[in-house]
Tab-separated table of C-alpha atoms in Angstrom:
chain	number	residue	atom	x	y	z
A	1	UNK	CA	48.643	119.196	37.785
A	2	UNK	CA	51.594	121.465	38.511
A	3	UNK	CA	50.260	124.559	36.976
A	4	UNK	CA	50.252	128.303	38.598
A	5	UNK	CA	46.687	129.617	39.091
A	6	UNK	CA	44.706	130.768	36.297
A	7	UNK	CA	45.172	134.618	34.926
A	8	UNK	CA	41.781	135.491	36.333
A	9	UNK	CA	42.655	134.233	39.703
A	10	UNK	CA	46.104	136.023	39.834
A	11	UNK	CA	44.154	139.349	39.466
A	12	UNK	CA	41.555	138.714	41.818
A	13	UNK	CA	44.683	137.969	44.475
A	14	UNK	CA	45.985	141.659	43.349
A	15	UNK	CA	49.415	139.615	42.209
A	16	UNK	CA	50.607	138.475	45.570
A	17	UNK	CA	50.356	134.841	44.456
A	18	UNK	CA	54.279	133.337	44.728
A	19	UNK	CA	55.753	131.200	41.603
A	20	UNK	CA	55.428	127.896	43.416
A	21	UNK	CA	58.996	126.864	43.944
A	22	UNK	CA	60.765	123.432	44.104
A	23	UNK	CA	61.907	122.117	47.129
A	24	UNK	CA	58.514	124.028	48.866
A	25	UNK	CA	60.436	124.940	51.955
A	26	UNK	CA	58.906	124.075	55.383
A	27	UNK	CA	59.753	126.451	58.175
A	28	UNK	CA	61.120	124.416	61.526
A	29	UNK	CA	64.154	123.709	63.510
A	30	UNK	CA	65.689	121.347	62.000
A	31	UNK	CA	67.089	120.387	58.007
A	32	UNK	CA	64.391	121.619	55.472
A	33	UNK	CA	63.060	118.223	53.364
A	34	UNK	CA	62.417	118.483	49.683
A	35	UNK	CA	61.931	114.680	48.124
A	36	UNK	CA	58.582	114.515	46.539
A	37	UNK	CA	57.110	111.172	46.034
A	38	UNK	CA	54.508	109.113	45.016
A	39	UNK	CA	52.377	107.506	47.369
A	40	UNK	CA	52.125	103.549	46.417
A	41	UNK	CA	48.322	104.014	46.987
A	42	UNK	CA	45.863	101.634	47.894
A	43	UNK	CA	43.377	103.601	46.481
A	44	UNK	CA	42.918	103.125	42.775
A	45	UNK	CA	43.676	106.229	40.287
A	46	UNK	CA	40.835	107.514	38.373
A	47	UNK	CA	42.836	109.518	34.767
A	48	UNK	CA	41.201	111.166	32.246
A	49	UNK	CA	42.104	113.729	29.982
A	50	UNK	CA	39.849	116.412	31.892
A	51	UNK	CA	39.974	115.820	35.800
A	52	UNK	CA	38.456	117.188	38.152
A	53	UNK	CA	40.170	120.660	39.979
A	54	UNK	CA	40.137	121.421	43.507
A	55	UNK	CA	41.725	124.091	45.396
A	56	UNK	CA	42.526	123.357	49.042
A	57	UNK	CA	42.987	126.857	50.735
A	58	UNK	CA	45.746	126.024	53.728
A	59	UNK	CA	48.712	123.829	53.583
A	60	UNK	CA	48.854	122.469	57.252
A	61	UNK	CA	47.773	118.956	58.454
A	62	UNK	CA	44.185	118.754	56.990
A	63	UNK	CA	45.082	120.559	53.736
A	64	UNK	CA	48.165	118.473	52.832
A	65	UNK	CA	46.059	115.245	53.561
A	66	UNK	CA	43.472	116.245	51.264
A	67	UNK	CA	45.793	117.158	48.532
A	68	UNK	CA	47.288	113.691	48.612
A	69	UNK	CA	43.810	111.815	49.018
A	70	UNK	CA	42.124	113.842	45.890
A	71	UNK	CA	45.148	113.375	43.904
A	72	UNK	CA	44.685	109.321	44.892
A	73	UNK	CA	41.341	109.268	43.501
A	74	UNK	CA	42.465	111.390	39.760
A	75	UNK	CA	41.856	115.239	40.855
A	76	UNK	CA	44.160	117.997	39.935
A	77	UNK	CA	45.090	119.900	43.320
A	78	UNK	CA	46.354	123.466	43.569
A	79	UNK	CA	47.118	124.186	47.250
A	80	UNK	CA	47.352	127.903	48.543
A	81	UNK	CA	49.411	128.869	51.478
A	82	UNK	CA	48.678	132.658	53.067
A	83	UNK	CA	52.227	132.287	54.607
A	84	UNK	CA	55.548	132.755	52.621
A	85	UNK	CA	56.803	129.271	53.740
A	86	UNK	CA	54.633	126.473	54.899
A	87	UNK	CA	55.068	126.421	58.502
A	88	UNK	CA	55.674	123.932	60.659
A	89	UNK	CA	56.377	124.245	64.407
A	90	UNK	CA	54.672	122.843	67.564
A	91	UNK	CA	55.734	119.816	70.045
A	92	UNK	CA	53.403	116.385	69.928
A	93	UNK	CA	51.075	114.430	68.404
A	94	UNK	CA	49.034	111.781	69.465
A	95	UNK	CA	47.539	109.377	66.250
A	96	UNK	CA	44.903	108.014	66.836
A	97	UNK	CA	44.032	104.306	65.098
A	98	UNK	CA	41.756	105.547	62.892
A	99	UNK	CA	43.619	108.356	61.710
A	100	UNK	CA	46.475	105.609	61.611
A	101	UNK	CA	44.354	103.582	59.332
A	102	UNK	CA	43.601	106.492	57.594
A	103	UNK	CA	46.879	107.359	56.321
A	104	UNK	CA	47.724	103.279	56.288
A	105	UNK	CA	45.147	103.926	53.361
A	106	UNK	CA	46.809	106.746	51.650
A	107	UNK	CA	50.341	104.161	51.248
A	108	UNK	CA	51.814	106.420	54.582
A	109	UNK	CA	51.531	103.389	57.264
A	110	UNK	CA	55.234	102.439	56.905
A	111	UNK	CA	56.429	106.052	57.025
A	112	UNK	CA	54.122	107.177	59.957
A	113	UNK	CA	55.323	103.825	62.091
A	114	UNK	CA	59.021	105.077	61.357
A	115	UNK	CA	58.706	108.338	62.393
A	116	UNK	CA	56.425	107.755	65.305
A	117	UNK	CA	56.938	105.973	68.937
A	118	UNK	CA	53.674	104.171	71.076
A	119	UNK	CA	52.083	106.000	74.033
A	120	UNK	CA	51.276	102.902	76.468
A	121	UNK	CA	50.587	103.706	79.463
A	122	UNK	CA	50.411	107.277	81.619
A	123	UNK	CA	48.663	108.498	84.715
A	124	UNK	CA	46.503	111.293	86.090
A	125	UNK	CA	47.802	112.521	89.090
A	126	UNK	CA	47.586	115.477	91.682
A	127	UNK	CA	49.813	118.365	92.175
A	128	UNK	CA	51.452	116.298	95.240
A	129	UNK	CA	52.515	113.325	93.032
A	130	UNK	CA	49.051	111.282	93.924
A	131	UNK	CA	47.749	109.050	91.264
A	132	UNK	CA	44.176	109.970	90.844
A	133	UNK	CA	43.727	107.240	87.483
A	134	UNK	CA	45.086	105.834	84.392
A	135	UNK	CA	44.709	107.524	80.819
A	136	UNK	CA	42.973	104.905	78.861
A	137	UNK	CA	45.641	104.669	76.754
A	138	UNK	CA	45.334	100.553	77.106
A	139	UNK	CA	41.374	100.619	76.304
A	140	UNK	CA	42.354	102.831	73.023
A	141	UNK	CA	44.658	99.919	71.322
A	142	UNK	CA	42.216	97.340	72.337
A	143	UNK	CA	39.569	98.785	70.926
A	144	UNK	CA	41.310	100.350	68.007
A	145	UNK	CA	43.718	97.556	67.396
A	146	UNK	CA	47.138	99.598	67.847
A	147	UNK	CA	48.388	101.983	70.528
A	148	UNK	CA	48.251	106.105	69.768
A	149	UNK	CA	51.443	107.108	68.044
A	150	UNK	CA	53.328	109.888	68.986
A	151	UNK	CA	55.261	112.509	66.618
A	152	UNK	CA	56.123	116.238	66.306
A	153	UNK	CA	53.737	118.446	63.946
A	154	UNK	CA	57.208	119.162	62.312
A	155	UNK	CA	57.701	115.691	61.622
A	156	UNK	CA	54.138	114.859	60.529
A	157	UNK	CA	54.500	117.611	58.361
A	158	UNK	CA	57.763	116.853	56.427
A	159	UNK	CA	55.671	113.905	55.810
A	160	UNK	CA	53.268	115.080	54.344
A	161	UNK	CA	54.713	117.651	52.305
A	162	UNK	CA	57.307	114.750	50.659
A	163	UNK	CA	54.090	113.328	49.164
A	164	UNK	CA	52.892	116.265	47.670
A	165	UNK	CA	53.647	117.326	44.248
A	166	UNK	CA	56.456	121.357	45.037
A	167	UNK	CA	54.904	122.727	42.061
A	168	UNK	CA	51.115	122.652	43.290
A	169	UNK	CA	51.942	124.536	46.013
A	170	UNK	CA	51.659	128.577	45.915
A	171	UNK	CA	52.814	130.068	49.430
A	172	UNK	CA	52.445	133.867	49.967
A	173	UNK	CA	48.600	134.019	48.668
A	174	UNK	CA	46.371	135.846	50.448
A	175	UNK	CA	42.887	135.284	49.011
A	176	UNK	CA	40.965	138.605	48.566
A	177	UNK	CA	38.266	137.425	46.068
A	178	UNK	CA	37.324	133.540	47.002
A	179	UNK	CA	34.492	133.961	44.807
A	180	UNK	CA	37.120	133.146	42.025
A	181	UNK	CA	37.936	130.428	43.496
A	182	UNK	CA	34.421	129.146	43.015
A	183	UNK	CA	33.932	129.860	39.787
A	184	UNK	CA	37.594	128.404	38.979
A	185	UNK	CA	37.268	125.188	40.394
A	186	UNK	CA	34.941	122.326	41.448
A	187	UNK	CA	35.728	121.708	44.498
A	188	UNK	CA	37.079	124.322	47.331
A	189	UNK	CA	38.531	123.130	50.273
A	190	UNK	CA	38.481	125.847	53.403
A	191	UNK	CA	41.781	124.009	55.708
A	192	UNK	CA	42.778	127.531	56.643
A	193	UNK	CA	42.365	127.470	60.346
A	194	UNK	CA	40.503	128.958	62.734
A	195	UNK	CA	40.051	131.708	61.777
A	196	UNK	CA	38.941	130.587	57.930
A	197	UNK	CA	38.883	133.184	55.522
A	198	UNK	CA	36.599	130.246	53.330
A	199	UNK	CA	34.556	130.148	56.555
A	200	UNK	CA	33.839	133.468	56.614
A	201	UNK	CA	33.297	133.764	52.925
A	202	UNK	CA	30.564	131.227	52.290
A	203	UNK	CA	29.174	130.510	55.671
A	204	UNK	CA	26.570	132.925	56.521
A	205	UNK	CA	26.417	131.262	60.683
A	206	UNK	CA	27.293	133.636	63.314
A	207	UNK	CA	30.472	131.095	63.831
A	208	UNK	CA	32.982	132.551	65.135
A	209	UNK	CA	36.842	132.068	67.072
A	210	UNK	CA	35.600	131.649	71.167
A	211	UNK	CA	38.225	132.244	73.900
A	212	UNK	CA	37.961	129.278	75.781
A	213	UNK	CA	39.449	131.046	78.451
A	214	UNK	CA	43.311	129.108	78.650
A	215	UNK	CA	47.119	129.494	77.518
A	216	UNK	CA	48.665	126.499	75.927
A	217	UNK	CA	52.629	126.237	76.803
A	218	UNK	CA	53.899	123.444	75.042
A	219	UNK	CA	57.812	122.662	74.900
A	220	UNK	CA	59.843	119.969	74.543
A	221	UNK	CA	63.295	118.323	76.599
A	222	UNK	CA	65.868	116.467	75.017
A	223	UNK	CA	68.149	113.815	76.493
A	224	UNK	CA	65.019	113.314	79.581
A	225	UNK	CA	62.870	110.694	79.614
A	226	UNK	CA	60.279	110.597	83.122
A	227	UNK	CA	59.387	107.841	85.069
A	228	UNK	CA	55.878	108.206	84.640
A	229	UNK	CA	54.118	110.115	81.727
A	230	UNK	CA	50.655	111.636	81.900
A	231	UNK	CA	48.882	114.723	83.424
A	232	UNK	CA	48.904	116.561	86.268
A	233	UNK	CA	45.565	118.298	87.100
A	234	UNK	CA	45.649	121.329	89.447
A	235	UNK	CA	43.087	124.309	89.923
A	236	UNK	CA	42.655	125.987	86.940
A	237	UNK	CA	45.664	124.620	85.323
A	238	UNK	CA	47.445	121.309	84.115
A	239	UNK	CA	50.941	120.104	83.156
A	240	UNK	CA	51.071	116.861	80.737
A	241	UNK	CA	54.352	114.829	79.408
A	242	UNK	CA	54.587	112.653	76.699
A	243	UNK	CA	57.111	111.159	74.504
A	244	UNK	CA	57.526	112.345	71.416
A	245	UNK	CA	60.683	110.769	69.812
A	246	UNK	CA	63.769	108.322	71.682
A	247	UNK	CA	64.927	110.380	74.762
A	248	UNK	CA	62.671	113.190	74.039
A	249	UNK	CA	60.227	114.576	75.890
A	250	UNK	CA	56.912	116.507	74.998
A	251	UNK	CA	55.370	119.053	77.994
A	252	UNK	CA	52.475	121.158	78.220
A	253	UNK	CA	50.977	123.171	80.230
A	254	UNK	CA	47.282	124.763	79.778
A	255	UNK	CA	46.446	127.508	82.088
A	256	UNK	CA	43.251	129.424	82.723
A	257	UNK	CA	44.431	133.082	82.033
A	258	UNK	CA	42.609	136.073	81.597
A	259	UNK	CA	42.328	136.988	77.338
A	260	UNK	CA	45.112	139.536	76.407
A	261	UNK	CA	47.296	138.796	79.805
A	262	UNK	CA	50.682	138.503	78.765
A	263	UNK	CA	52.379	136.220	81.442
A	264	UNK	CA	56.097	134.876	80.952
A	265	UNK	CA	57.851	131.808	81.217
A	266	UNK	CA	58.668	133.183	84.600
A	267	UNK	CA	55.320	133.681	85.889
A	268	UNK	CA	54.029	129.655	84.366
A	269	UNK	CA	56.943	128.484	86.883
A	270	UNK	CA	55.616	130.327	89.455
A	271	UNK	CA	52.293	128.936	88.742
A	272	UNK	CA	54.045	124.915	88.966
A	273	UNK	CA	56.536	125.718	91.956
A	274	UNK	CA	55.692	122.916	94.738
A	275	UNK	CA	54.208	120.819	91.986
A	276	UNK	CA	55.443	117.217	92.072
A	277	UNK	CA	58.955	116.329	90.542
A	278	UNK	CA	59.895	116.851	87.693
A	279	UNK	CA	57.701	119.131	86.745
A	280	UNK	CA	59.392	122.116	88.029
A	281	UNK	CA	63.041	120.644	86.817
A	282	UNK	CA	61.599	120.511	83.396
A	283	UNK	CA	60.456	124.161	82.999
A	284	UNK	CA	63.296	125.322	84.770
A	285	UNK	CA	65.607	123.990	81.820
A	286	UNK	CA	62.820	125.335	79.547
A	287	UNK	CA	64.088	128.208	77.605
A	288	UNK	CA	62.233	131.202	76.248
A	289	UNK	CA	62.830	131.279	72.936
A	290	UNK	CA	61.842	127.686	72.323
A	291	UNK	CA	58.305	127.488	74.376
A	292	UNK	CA	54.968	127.877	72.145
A	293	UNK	CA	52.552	130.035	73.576
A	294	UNK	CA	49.273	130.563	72.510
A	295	UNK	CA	45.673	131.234	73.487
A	296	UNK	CA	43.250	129.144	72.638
A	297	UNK	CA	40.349	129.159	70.592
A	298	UNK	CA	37.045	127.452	69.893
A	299	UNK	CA	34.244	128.108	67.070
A	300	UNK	CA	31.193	129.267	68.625
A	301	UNK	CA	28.403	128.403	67.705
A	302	UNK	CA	28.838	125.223	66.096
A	303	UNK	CA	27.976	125.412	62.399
A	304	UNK	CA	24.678	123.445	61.092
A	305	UNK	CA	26.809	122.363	57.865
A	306	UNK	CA	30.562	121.911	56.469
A	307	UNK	CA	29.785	122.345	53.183
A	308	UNK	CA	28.004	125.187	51.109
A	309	UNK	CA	27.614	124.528	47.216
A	310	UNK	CA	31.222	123.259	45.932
A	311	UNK	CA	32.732	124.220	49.363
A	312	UNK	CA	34.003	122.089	52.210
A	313	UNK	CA	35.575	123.125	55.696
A	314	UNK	CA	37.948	120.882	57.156
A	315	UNK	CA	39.912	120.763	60.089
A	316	UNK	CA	40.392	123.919	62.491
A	317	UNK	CA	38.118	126.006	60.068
A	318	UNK	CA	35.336	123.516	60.717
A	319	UNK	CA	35.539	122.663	64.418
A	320	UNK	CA	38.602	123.689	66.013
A	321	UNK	CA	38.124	122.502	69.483
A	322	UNK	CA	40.425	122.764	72.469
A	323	UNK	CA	43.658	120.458	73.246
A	324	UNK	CA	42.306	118.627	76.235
A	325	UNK	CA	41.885	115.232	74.237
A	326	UNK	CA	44.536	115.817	71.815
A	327	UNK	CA	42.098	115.473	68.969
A	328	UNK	CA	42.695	118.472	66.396
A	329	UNK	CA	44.627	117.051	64.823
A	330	UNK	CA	43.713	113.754	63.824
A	331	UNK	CA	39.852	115.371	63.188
A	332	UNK	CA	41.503	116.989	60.581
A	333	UNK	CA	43.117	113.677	59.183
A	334	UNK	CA	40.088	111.807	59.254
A	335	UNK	CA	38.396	114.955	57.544
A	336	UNK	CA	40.635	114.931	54.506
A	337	UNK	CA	39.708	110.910	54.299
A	338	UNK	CA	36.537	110.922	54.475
A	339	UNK	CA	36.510	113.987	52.119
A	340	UNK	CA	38.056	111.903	49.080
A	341	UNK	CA	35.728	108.738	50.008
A	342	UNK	CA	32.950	110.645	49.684
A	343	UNK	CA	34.107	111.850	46.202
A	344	UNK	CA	35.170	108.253	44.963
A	345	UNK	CA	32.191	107.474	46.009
A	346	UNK	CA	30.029	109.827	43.922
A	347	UNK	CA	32.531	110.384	40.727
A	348	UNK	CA	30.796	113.645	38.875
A	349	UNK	CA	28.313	115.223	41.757
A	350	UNK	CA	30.421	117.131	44.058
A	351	UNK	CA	27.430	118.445	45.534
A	352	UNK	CA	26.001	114.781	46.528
A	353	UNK	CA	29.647	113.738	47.689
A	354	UNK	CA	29.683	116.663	50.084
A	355	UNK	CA	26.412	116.481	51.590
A	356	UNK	CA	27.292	112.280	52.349
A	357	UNK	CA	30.783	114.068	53.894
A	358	UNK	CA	29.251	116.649	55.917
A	359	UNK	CA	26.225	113.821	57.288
A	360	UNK	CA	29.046	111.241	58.250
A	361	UNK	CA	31.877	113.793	59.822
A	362	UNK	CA	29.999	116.941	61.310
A	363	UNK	CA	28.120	114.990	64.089
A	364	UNK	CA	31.170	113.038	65.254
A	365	UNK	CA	33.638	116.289	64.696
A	366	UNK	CA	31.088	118.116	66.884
A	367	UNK	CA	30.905	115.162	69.697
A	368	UNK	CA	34.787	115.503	69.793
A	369	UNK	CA	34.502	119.263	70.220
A	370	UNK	CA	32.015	118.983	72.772
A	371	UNK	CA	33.492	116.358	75.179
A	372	UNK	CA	37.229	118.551	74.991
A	373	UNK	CA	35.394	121.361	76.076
A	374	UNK	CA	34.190	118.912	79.216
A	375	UNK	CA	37.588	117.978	79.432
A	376	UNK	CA	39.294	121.119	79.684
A	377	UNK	CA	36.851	122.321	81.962
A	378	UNK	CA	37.183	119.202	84.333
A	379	UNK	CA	41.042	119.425	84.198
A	380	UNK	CA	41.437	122.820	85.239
A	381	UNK	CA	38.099	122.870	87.636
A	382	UNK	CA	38.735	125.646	90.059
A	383	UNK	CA	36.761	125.634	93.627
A	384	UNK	CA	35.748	121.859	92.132
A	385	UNK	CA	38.916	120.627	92.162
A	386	UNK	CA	38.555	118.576	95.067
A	387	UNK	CA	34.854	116.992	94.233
A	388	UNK	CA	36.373	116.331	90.713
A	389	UNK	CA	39.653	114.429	92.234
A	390	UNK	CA	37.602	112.397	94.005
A	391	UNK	CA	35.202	111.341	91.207
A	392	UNK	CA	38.253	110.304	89.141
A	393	UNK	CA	39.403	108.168	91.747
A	394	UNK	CA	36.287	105.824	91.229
A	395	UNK	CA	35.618	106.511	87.504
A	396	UNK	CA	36.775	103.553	85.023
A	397	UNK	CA	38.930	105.185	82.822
């Protein structure tokens, strides 16, 4: 553990690879975090004077989760980072139970419940103010046993990162060879997005980034808390709130847009003038340099495996799907779970381990893609918009 990557390596990445440095800094808005800790696990630590190596390519959600579930189980992690810093920005996050249980599992339960607040209850209404239904926010904790959780990315990510050992971290690596990664290491991890370098490397499928066709603004207000939360569904175009933390407030605001279209912040209030209140208070206090914009993207066509040899997709780089169930990422949690059960469960055939993760996560990963693409497309329905409001009226969400 802790060591820089191999001589061979460091050629093949033409000497760009960064001296990992203690604190890692993470990139956000507020006070960078440094402590590094030691999970108390409840999984039990394999040692042995020769553990297994893995190499998780991508230091977001999926590939920090990974790092701290294979170092549970007695592997030695290096994690590579294409970006100087490790980057964390974005508004909300809704966890899931499962992912919840997930990370209970890793010794994080205590730390996620302090940083998080519940999502209860929230609406679907109309661009008048008309309540079309309920989220089934309420159906989710009964069936799951605990409400969804809300957090920033930044936050999720600071925790994270504090459970991850600085010096296994190498930011500023671009990875120009990955078949020395192979040959390096028994396990490679691909958590490097949608557009996956790993992906692209070892997965011969014609899968590639889709343009699904929508913007995602996403912002956030302090000191405002609404009345209602939940999501307002117009013709080809949505605004959502949520909370995120005490007496702040997540928006968003997907919009079908035409790829390459630059719009401003401007032109989205435009879009959400006459829309109910608050909706067009909140993006009037919105200011430009603190909105996230982004188009979004989907992998097309899905891919008939995760894994190839010693080499496992996770997250983004395996099924990045759009935001319309606010899914991504706790698919990537439960990815980097599973990932380490499977491992546990097969000590010394990485090549059995990954086939039992790729049968029990790629069908239900690909389910979750496929019913957000619905979703997005039933949000935003155009010249359906009024068929669709009146179907939601009568469907028991």
């Amino acid at each position: 553990m802790g060591q820089t990557p191999p001589a061979l390596l460091r050629q093949h990445l033409d000497g760009r690879v960064t001296q990992p440095v203690a604190p890692i800094p993470v990139l956000h808005h507020g006070p960078l975090f440094s402590r590094w800790t030691r999970p108390p696990l409840t999984w039990y630590h394999i040692c042995s004077d020769e553990n297994e190596k893995a190499v998780i390519v991508g230091a977001g959600v999926g590939g920090l989760t990974t790092a701290i579930a294979l170092r549970a189980i007695g592997w030695e992690v290096s994690i590579f980072e294409r970006w100087p810093r490790i980057v964390a920005e974005g508004t909300a996050l809704g966890i899931r139970p499962d992912a919840q249980a997930g990370l209970a599992g890793l010794g994080l339960g205590e730390r996620l419940r302090e940083r998080t607040v519940p999502y209860l209850r929230a609406q679907i209404r109309t661009p008048g103010g008309r309540r079309l239904a309920d989220l089934p926010l309420d159906r989710i904790q009964r069936r799951g046993g605990a409400p969804v959780r809300m957090l920033s990315r930044v936050s999720l990510i600071e925790m994270l990162v504090q459970e991850v050992d600085p010096a296994t971290i190498s930011t500023g690596v671009e990875i120009t060879d990955p078949a020395a990664l192979r040959a390096d290491y028994d396990l490679v991890v691909g958590a490097d997005g949608v557009r996956s370098a790993v992906r692209q490397a070892f997965f011969a499928a014609p899968t590639r980034p889709r343009y699904a066709g929508i913007v995602a603004w996403r912002g956030v207000i302090q000191g405002f808390e609404p009345q209602d939360y939940g999501e307002t569904w117009g013709r080809g175009q949505m605004f959502g709130m949520t909370p995120q933390s005490p007496g702040v407030t997540n928006w968003y605001a997907p919009v079908r847009t035409s790829e390459g279209a630059r719009e401003t912040l401007d032109d989205l209030r435009a879009r959400f003038a006459g829309w109910h209140d608050p909706i067009p208070r909140v993006l009037a206090a919105a200011e430009e340099d603190a909105v996230l914009r982004h188009e979004v993207h989907d992998l097309a066509p899905p891919l008939a495996s995760y894994v190839a040899g010693n080499v496992a997709l996770i997250g983004d780089a395996a099924h990045a799907m759009t935001p319309a169930l606010g899914q991504g990422a706790c698919q990537a949690l439960l990815d980097a779970i599973e990932l380490a059960a499977c491992l546990r469960a097969q000590p010394g055939d990485v090549a059995r381990a990954l086939r039992a993760y790729d049968a029990r996560r790629r069908p239900a990963a690909q389910r979750m893609v496929t019913a957000s693409r619905w979703m997005t497309r039933l949000a935003g329905a155009g010249r359906l918009a009024r068929p669709r409001n009146a179907l939601m009226r009568v469907l028991p969400l």
